[in-house]
Every structure is written in C-alpha cells, then in structure tokens.
Short mmCIF file of C-alpha atoms in Angstrom, two decimals:
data_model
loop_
_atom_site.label_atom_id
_atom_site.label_comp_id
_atom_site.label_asym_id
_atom_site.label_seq_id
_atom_site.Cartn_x
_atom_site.Cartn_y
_atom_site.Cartn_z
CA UNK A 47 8.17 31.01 62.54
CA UNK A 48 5.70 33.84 61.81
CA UNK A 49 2.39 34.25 62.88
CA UNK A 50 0.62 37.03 60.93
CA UNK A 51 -2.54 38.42 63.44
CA UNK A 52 -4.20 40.14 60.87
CA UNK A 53 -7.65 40.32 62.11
CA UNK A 54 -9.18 39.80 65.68
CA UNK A 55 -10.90 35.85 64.47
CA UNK A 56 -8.03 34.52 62.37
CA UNK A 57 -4.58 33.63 62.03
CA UNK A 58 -3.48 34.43 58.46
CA UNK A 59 -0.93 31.73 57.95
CA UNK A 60 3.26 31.01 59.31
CA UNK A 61 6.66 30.91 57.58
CA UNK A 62 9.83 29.63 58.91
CA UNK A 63 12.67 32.07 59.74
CA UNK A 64 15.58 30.88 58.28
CA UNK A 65 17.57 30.59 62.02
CA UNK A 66 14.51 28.61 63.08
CA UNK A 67 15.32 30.19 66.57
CA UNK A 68 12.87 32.81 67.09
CA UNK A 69 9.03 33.03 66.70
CA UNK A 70 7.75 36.64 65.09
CA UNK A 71 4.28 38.04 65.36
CA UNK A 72 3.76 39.91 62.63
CA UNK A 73 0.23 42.40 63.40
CA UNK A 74 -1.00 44.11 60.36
CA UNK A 75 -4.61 44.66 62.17
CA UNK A 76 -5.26 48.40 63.49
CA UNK A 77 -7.32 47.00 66.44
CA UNK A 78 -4.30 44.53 67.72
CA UNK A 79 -2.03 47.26 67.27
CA UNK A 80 -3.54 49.33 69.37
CA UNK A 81 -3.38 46.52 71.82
CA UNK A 82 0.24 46.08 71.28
CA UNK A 83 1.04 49.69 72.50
CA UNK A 84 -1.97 49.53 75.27
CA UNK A 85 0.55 46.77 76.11
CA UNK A 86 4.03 48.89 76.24
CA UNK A 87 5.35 47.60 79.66
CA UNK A 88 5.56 44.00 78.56
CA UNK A 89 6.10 44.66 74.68
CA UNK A 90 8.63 46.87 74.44
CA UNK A 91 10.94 48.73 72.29
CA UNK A 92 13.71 49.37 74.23
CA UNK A 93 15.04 45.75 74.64
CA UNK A 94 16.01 46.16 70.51
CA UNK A 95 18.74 49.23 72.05
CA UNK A 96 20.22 47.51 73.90
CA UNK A 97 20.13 44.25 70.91
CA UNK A 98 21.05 46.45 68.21
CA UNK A 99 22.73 49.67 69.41
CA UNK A 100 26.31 48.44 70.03
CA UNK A 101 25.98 47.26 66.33
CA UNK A 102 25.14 50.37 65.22
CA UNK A 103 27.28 52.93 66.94
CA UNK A 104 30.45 50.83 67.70
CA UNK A 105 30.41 51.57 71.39
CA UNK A 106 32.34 49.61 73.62
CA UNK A 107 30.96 47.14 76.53
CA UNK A 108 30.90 49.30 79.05
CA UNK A 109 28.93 51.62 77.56
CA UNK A 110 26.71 48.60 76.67
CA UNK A 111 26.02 47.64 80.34
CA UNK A 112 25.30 51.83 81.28
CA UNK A 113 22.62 51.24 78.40
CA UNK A 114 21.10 48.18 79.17
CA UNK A 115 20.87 48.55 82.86
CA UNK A 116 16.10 49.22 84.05
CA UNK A 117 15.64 49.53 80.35
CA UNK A 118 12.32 50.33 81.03
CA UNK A 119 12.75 51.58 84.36
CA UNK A 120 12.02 48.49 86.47
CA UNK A 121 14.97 48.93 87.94
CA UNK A 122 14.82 52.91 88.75
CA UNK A 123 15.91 55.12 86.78
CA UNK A 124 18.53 54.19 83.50
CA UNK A 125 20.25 56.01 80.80
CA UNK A 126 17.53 55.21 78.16
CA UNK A 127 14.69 56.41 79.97
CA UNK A 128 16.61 59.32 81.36
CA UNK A 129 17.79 60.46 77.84
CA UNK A 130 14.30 60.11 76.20
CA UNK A 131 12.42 61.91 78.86
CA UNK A 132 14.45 64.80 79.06
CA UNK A 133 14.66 64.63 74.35
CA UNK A 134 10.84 64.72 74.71
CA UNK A 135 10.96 67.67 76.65
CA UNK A 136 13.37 69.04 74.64
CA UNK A 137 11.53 68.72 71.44
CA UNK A 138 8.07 68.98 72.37
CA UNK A 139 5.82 71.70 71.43
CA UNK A 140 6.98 74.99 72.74
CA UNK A 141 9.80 77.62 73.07
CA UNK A 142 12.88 75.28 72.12
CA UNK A 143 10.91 73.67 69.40
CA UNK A 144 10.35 77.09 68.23
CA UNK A 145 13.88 77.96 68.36
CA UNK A 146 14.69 74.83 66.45
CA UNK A 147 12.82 75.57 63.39
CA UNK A 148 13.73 79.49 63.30
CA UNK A 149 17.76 78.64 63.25
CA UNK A 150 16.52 75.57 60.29
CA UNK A 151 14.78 77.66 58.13
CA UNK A 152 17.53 80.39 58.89
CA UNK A 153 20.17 78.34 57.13
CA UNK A 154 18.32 76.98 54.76
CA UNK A 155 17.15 80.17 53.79
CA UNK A 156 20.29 81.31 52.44
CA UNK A 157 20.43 77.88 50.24
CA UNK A 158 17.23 79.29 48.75
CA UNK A 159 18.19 82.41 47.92
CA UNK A 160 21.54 81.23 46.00
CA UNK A 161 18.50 79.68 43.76
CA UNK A 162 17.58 83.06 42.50
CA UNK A 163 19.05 83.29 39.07
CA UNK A 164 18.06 79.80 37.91
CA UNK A 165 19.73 76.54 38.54
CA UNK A 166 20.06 72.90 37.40
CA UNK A 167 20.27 70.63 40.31
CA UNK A 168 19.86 66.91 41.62
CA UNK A 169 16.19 67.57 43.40
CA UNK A 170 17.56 64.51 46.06
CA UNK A 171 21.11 65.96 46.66
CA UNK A 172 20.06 69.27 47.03
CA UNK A 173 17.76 68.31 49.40
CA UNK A 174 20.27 66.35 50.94
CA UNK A 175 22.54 68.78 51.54
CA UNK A 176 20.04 71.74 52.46
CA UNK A 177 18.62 69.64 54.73
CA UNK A 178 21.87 67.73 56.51
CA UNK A 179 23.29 71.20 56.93
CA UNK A 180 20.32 72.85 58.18
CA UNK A 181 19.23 70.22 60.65
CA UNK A 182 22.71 69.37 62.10
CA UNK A 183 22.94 73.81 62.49
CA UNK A 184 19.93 74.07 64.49
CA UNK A 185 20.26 71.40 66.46
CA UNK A 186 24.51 70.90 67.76
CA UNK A 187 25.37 75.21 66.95
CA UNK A 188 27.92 76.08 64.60
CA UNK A 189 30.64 74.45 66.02
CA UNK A 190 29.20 70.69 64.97
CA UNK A 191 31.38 68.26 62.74
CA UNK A 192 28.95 68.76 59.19
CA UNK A 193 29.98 72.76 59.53
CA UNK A 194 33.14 72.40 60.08
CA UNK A 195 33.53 70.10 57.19
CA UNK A 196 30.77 69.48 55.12
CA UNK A 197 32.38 66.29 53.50
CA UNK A 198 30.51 64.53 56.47
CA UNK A 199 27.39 64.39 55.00
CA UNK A 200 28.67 62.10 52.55
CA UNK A 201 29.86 59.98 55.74
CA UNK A 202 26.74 59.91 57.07
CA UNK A 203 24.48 58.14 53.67
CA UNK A 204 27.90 55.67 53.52
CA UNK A 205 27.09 54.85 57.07
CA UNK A 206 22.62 54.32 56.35
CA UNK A 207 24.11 52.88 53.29
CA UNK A 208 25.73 49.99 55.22
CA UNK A 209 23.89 50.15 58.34
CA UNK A 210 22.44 46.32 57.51
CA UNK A 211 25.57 45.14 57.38
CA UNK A 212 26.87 46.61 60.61
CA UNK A 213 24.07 45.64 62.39
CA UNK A 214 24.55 42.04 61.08
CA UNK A 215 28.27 42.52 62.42
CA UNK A 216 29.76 39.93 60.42
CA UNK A 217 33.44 41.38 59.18
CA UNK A 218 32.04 44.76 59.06
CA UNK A 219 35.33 46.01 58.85
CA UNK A 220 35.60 44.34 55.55
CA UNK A 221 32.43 43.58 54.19
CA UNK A 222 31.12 47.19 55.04
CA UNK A 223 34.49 49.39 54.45
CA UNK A 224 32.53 52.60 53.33
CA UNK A 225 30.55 52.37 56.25
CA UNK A 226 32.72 51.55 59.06
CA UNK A 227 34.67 54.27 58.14
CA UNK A 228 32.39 56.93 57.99
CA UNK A 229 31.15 55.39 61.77
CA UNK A 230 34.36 55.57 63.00
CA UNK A 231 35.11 59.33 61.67
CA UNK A 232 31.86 60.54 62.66
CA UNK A 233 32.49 59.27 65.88
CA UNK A 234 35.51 60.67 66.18
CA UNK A 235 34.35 64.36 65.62
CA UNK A 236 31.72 63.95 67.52
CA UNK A 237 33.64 62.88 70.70
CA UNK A 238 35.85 66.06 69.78
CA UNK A 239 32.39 67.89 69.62
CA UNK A 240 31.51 67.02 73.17
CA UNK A 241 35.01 67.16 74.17
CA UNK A 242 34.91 70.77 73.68
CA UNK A 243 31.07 71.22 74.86
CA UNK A 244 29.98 74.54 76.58
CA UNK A 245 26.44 74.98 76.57
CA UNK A 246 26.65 78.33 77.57
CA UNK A 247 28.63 79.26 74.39
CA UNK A 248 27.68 76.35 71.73
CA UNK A 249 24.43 77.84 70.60
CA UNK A 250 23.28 74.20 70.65
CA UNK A 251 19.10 73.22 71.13
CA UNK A 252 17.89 72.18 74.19
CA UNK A 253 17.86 68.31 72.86
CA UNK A 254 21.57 68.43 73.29
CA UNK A 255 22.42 70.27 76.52
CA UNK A 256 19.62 67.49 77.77
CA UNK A 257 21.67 65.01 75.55
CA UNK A 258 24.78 65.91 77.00
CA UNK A 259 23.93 66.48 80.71
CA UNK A 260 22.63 62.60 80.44
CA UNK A 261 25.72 61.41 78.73
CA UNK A 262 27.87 63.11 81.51
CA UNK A 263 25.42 62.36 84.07
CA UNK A 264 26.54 58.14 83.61
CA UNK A 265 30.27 59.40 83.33
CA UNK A 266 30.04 57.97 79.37
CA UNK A 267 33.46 59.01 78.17
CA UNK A 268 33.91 61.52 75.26
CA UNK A 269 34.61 58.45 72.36
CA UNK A 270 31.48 57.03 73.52
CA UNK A 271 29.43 59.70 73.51
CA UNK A 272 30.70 59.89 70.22
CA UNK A 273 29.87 56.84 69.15
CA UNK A 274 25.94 57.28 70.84
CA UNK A 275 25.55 60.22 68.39
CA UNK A 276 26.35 58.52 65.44
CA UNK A 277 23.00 56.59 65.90
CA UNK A 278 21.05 59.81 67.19
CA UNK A 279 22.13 61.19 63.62
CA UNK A 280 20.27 58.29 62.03
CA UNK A 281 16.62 60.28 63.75
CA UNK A 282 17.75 63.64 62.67
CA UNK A 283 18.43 62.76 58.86
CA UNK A 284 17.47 59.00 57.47
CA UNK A 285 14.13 59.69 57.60
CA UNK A 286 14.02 63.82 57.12
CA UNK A 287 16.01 63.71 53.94
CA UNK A 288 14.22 61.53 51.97
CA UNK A 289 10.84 62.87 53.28
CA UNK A 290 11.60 66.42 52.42
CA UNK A 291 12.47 65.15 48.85
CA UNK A 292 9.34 63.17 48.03
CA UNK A 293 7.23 65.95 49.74
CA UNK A 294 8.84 68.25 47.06
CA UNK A 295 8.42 66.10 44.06
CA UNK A 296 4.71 65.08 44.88
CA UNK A 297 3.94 68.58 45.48
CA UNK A 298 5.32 69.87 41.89
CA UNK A 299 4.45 66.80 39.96
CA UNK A 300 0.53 67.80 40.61
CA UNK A 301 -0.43 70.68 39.28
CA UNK A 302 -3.05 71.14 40.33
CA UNK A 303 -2.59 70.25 44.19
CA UNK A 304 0.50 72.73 43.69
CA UNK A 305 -1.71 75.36 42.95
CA UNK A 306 -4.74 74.69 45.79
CA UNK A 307 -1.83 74.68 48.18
CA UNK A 308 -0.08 77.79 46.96
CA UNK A 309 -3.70 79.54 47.18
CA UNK A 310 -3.97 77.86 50.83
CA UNK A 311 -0.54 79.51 51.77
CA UNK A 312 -1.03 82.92 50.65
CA UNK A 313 -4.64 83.46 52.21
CA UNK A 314 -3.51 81.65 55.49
CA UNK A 315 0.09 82.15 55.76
CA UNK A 316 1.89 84.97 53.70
CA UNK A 317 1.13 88.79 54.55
CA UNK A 318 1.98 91.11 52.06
CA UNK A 319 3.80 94.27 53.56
CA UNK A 320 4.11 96.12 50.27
CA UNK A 321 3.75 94.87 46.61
CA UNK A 322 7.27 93.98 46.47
CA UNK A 323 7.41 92.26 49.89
CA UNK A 324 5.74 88.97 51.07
CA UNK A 325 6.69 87.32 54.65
CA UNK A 326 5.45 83.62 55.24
CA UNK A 327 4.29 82.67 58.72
CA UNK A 328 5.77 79.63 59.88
CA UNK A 329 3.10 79.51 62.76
CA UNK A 330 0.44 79.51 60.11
CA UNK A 331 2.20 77.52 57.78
CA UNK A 332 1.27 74.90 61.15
CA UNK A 333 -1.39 75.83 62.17
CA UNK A 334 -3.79 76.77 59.45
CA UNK A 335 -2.77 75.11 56.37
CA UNK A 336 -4.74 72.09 56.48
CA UNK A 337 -4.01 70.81 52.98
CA UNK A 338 -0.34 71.09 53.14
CA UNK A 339 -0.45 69.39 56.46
CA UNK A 340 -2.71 66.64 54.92
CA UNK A 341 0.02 66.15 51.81
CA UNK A 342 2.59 65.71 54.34
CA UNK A 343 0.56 62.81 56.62
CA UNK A 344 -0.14 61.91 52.74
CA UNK A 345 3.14 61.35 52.18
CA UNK A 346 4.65 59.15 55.08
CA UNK A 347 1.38 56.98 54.58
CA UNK A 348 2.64 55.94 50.94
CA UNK A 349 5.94 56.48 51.66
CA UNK A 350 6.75 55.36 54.90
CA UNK A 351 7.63 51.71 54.84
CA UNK A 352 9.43 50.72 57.86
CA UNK A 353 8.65 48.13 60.25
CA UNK A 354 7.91 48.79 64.21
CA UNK A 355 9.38 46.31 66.31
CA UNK A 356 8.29 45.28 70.11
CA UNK A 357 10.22 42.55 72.24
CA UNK A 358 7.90 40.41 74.36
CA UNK A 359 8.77 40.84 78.05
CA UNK A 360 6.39 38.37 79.20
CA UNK A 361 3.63 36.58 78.53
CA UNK A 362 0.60 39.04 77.53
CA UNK A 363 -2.76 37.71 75.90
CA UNK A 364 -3.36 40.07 73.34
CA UNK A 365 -6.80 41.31 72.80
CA UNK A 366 -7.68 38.56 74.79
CA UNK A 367 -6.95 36.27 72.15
CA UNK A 368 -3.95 35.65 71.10
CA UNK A 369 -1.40 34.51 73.42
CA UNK A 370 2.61 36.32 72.77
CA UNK A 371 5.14 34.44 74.49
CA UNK A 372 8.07 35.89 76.46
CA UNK A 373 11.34 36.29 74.40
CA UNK A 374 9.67 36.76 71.01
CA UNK A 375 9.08 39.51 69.06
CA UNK A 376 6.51 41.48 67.63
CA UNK A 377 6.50 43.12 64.40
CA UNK A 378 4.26 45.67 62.61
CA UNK A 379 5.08 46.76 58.57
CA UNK A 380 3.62 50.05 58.16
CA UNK A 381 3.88 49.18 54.35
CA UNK A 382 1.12 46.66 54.94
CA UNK A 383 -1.11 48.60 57.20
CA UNK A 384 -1.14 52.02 54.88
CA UNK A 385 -1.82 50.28 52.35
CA UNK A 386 -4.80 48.32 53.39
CA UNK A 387 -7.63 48.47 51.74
CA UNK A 388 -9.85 47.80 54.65
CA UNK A 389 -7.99 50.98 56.50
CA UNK A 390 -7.91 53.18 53.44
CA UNK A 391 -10.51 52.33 50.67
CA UNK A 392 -10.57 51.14 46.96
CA UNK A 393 -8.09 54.17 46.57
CA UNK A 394 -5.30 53.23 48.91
CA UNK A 395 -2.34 52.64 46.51
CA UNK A 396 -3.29 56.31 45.33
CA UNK A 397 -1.82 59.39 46.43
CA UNK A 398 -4.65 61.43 47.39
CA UNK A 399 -3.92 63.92 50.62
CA UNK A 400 -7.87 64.92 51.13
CA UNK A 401 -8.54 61.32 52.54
CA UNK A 402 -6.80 63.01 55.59
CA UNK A 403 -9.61 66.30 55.68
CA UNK A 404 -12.65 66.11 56.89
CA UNK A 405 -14.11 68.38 53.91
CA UNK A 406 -13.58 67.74 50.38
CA UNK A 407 -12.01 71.46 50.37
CA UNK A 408 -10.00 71.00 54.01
CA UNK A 409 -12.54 73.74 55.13
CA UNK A 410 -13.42 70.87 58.26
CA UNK A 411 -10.38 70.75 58.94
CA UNK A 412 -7.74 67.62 59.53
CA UNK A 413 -9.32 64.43 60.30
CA UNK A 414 -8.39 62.89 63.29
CA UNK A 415 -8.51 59.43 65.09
CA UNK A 416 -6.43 57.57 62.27
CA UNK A 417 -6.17 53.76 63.98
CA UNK A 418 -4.39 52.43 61.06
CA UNK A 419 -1.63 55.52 60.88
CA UNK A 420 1.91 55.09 62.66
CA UNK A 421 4.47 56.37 60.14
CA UNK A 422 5.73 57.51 63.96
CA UNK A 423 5.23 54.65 66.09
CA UNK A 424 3.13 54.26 68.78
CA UNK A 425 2.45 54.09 72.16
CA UNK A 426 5.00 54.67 74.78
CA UNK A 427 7.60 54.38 71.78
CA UNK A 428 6.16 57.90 69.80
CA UNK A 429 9.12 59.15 68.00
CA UNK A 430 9.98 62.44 70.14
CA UNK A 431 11.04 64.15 67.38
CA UNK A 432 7.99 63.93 65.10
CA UNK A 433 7.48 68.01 65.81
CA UNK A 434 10.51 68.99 64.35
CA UNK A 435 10.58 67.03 61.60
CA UNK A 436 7.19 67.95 60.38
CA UNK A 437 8.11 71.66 60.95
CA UNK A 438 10.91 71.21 59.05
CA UNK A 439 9.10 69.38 55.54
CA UNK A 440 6.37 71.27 55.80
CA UNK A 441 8.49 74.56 56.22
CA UNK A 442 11.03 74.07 53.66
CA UNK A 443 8.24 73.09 50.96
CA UNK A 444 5.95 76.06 51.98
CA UNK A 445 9.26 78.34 51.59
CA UNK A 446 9.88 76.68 48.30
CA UNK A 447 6.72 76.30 46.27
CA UNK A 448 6.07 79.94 47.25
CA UNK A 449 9.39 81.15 45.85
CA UNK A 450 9.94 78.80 42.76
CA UNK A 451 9.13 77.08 40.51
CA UNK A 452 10.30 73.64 39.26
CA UNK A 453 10.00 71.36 36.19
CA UNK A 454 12.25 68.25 35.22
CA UNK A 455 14.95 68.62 32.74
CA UNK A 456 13.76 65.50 31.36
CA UNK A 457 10.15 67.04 30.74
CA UNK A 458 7.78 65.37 32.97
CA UNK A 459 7.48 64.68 36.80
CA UNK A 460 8.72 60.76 37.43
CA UNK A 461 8.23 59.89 41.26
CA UNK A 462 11.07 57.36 41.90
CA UNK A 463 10.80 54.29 43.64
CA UNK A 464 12.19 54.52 46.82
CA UNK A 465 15.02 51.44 47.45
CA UNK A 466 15.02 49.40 51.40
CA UNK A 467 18.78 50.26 52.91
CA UNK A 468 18.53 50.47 56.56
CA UNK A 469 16.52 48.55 58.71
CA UNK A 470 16.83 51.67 61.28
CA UNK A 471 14.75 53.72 58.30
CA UNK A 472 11.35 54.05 57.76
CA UNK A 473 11.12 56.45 54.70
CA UNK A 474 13.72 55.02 52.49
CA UNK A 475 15.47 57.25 50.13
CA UNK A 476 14.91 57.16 46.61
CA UNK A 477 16.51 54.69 43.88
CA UNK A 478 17.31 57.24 41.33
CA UNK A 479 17.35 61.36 41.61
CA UNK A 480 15.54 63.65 39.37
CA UNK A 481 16.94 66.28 37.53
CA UNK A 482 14.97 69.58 37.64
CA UNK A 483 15.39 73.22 36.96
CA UNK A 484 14.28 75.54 39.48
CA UNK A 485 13.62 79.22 38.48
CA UNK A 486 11.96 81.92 40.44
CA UNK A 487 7.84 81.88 40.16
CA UNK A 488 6.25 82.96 37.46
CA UNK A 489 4.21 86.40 38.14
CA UNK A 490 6.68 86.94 41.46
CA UNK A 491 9.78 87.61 39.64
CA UNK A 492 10.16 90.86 41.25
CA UNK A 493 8.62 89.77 45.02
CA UNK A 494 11.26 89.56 47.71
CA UNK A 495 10.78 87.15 50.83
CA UNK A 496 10.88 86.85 54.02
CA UNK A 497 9.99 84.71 56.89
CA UNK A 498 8.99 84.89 60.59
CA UNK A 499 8.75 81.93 63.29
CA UNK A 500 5.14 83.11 64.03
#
C-alpha cells in the first residue's frame, strides 16, 4: 500500500500496489524530507544499486556480489562507497572540474561555429548530439566509443528508451530488442575502452582515472567494467540532454527574459578586446550571472519530474511521528513537491526564474535555503555531478544566446511536453522536437568569439 506523509499532523490517504507485497511511503512534505535525508544511514539509496543495477547494466553475478558487499559501509569499505567518494572528489568544485568544462565547451565550440552561415535544425537533436559528443570528450579523452563512432549516441536514447523494460527484466531480449542491443554494444566498446586504458596517455578527467582505479582496485574484469559504464552514461546524458534543450527553448521563447539575460551576460561576463572581438567568461558566466543561474534552478523545478527513492534499513520514527518499517521503501516525486503551492505560491505551475532571487532585478543576489528544492537529491545521496552539469547548461546557453539567434520555422515558440521513459531519469526528454532556424545575432553579425575558463 501507500501511505502519502504529506504534512507533519496527517496522513493523506493509501492505495494498493498492484503486487500487494510491499508498503511505499510516499513524502511530498519539505519538513519530512528533510527528515528522510537527516535519516541517510537507515534510509538509504544505495540498497536500490544493488536492486536495480544488474538490470540495468547486464553485469554478471559476480560483479553483483563485489557491488552489494557494506553498501553503506557497515561492513568497511565497498565498491559503492569507494567509487562515489573518490567521483565526488573528482567532480567537485576545483581544478578537474575546471578542466572538465574547458575541454566541453572546447568541442562544442566548434559545433557552434559550423552555425555561422544559417541553419535549419531539430533544436532537441542538435542538442543531442552537441551535447553527447561534448560530454562523453571531456570526460573518457578522445579515444572513447561516441568518437570513434558517433552512431553510439543513437545506442545510448535506444537504451533510456527501454530502460523500463530492462529493469523489469521480463524477456528483455525480446520485448526490449532496440535496447538490449544498444546495452550490449555499448558495453562492449566500453570494455575495449578500458581494455586499452592508460591514464597517462587517454586525456581522460579525473572522474575516470578514479573510476577506473576502483574498478581495477575489486579486480572487475574488462566486460564488466563495461557493462558498469553503461549505467554511469545514464548520469552523464539522460538528464543533461534534455535539460540543455528546455533551457534553450525557455530562454528564446521569452523575449523578454532573453534580452535581461543577454544584458546580464555582457556587463558581467563578456569583455570586449576590440570592436570586432568579444570573449565570454565562463567563471563569470558562474559566478555573477544571477539571472541565468536562477532560469536554470527555474528550469529543473518545472521540469524535473523524477522520483527519489530511499530503502528502509530499519525501523526509524520519522519526525517523531510517523513510524517507517524495515524493508519498505520511501519515495519522494519531485513533480509533486515543485509544484506545490504551499512551497511555491499561487504562481507555481508558472515559469517564472526571479522566484529564485532575492531582488526583483537579481541585484540581491540568488536566494538560498530552498527546503522544498531537490531536482538533485538530497542528503548523503547529492548527485556528485550536479557541478558539471550546471556548468555545462548554463555554459552552452550563455555561448549560444550570445552568438545567435533563434526563431521556430513554424513561427512561434511551442514548449513541448516532456514524455516519462526511464525510471533512472529525472528530466525527461521531450515528446516532440522543434524546428528552428538559428542565424547569427542581429547587430553582431560582424563580432567574432571567443571563450576563456575564467
């Protein structure tokens, strides 16, 4: 059944799951979650890798048992909590996230610039493929499957495309074809990948020398490390992709939010070196662009829809009220808590970004403190990787709405609904692309660009 814990004095209501086997706590209430990651030892996250990651990645049982064993470390140390220590060092603030974001916006650059002379283009598949390639460049090196052949980023959206029905693991073989193929080739070329590893020479990030030291580290052989990096791909790209494309299309569907931003990026962010020069700061674009940043927490508010999951380790009274028993599960729908009215005002189905700046202009700066915001997680379950992926939106659009301009060929800016693939996902691509026509910006025709890390 479900319990919905909605608000610290009541229990909402219950519905029975259709296996009748397992009891779900669904929390929509800021407070309780709060509780729920004050409570990470005995609600956890890492239980559902070891539940769910065989299903994904196609790894084989021995594998399974190096990834289950002191999931949480109650056992000393494990793979899981080896590999995510040493990722969050990896992609934390700092020189290698710096790196990072320098070699993304170095390959995507050169997408941009084949723009120049005015092109027609599918707004999501151009993203998709600027963004697959870019990502998958800074972070495995040149030498990484997607560069080598860039058919594999259609492998990878067959794969989220049927990632339910692997998970379910019910005939995937033949109710999932597309999908199980695409695992079983990306697997492949990634074991190759790793089978040919030399961090001295690979030009890879720091998030996979630390990837790669762990997966040699439990003596996981080259298919399985393979197989592992199939679901790592899932972070780097479900959720980038289709943020990057919504975060383009909401900033060029308002005109007039594309223009405050445009004015916040070239007093904050752009220096002019001579009247036919401009270099964007990437640093700045960070750092002091305040409304940009507030369009992008803007955007995985109303777009991110995914559900955060906790398995209950033991017995915990929550908020010293409600009692989660051991062997259940916990679940949190960030579509219901961002759009709460409660959380987020009369306006909360709205796409407004200045609810997230403490001055009407941004002037105050970002507003901080945001209980009922998780698009990332929470707790001891952060997403490690929630730097680089905001570098890399944020980055990409600044590049973008500096350099071009963009109208649908249709005539007016549609937002499309997004459509629920992958449980794994949390900003789900959209259901239909859109159609635009990008041409260099009006009054910069003659402006070349650059860009610098900081």
């Amino acid at each position: 059944m479900y319990n919905f814990f909605e608000c610290p004095t009541e229990t909402k209501g219950s519905l029975e799951l259709f296996t009748g086997v397992r009891q779900i706590y669904v929390v929509t209430s800021p407070e309780l979650i709060n509780a729920v990651n004050r409570n990470s030892k005995a609600l956890a996250f890492n239980p559902f890798v070891a539940q769910l990651g065989k299903r994904i990645t196609g790894h084989d049982e021995p594998t399974s048992h190096i990834v289950q064993h002191s999931l949480n470390g109650e056992e000393g140390p494990g793979y899981v909590v080896d590999v995510h220590d040493r990722i969050v060092a990896a992609l934390g603030p700092g020189k290698y996230l710096e790196e990072m974001t320098k070699s993304f916006l170095k390959d995507a650059w050169h997408y941009l610039d084949r723009l120049e002379t005015g092109n027609v283009v599918n707004l999501f598949a151009w993203t998709r493929d600027v963004v697959t390639m870019s990502s998958t460049r800074a972070i495995y090196g040149p030498g990484n499957p997607f560069n080598k052949n860039p058919e594999f980023i259609g492998y990878f959206w067959d794969f989220d495309h049927d990632l339910n029905i692997l998970i379910a693991d019910i005939l995937p073989r033949f109710l999932a074809p597309s999908g199980y193929k695409a695992r079983s080739e990306l697997a492949a070329a990634f074991a190759e990948y790793f089978k040919c590893y030399n961090p001295e020479v690979a030009e890879s990030s720091a998030m996979i020398e630390a990837r790669y030291r762990t997966n040699t580290q439990y003596g996981l052989t080259y298919r399985n490390q393979g197989c592992l990096e199939v679901g790592t791909l899932l972070g780097i790209l479900a959720n980038t992709v289709p943020s990057s494309f919504y975060m383009l299309a909401r900033l060029y569907a308002d005109p007039i939010l594309l223009q405050d931003i445009r004015a916040e990026l070239g007093h904050a962010a752009v220096v002019e070196s001579d009247d036919k020069l401009r270099v964007i700061n990437v640093t700045a674009v960070r750092d002091s662009c305040h409304l940009l940043n507030a369009t992008w927490q803007e955007l995985l508010r109303v777009h991110a829809l995914g559900v955060g999951s906790r398995y209950v380790r033991e017995d915990v009274l929550l908020n010293d009220q409600y009692l989660l028993e051991k062997g259940r599960v916990v679940q949190m729908p960030m579509a219901v808590l961002h759009s709460n009215p409660a959380v987020w005002g009369s306006d909360a189905y709205e796409f407004r970004p200045r609810r997230f700046l403490k001055g009407s202009d941004g002037t105050k700066g970002p507003r901080t403190n945001l209980s009922g915001y998780r698009p990332f997680g929470g707790g001891a379950s952060l997403c490690p990787g929630r730097h680089f992926v905001a570098l890399e939106v944020i980055a990409l659009a600044a590049c973008m709405i500096m350099r071009f301009d963009m109208t649908p060929v249709e005539g007016c800016w549609r937002i499309p609904a997004q459509k629920q693939e992958s449980m794994a996902t949390n900003v789900f691509p959209p259901e239909s692309d859109v159609t635009v026509k990008i041409t260099k910006r009006q009054g910069y025709e003659d402006v070349q660009w650059k860009f610098e890390p900081r």
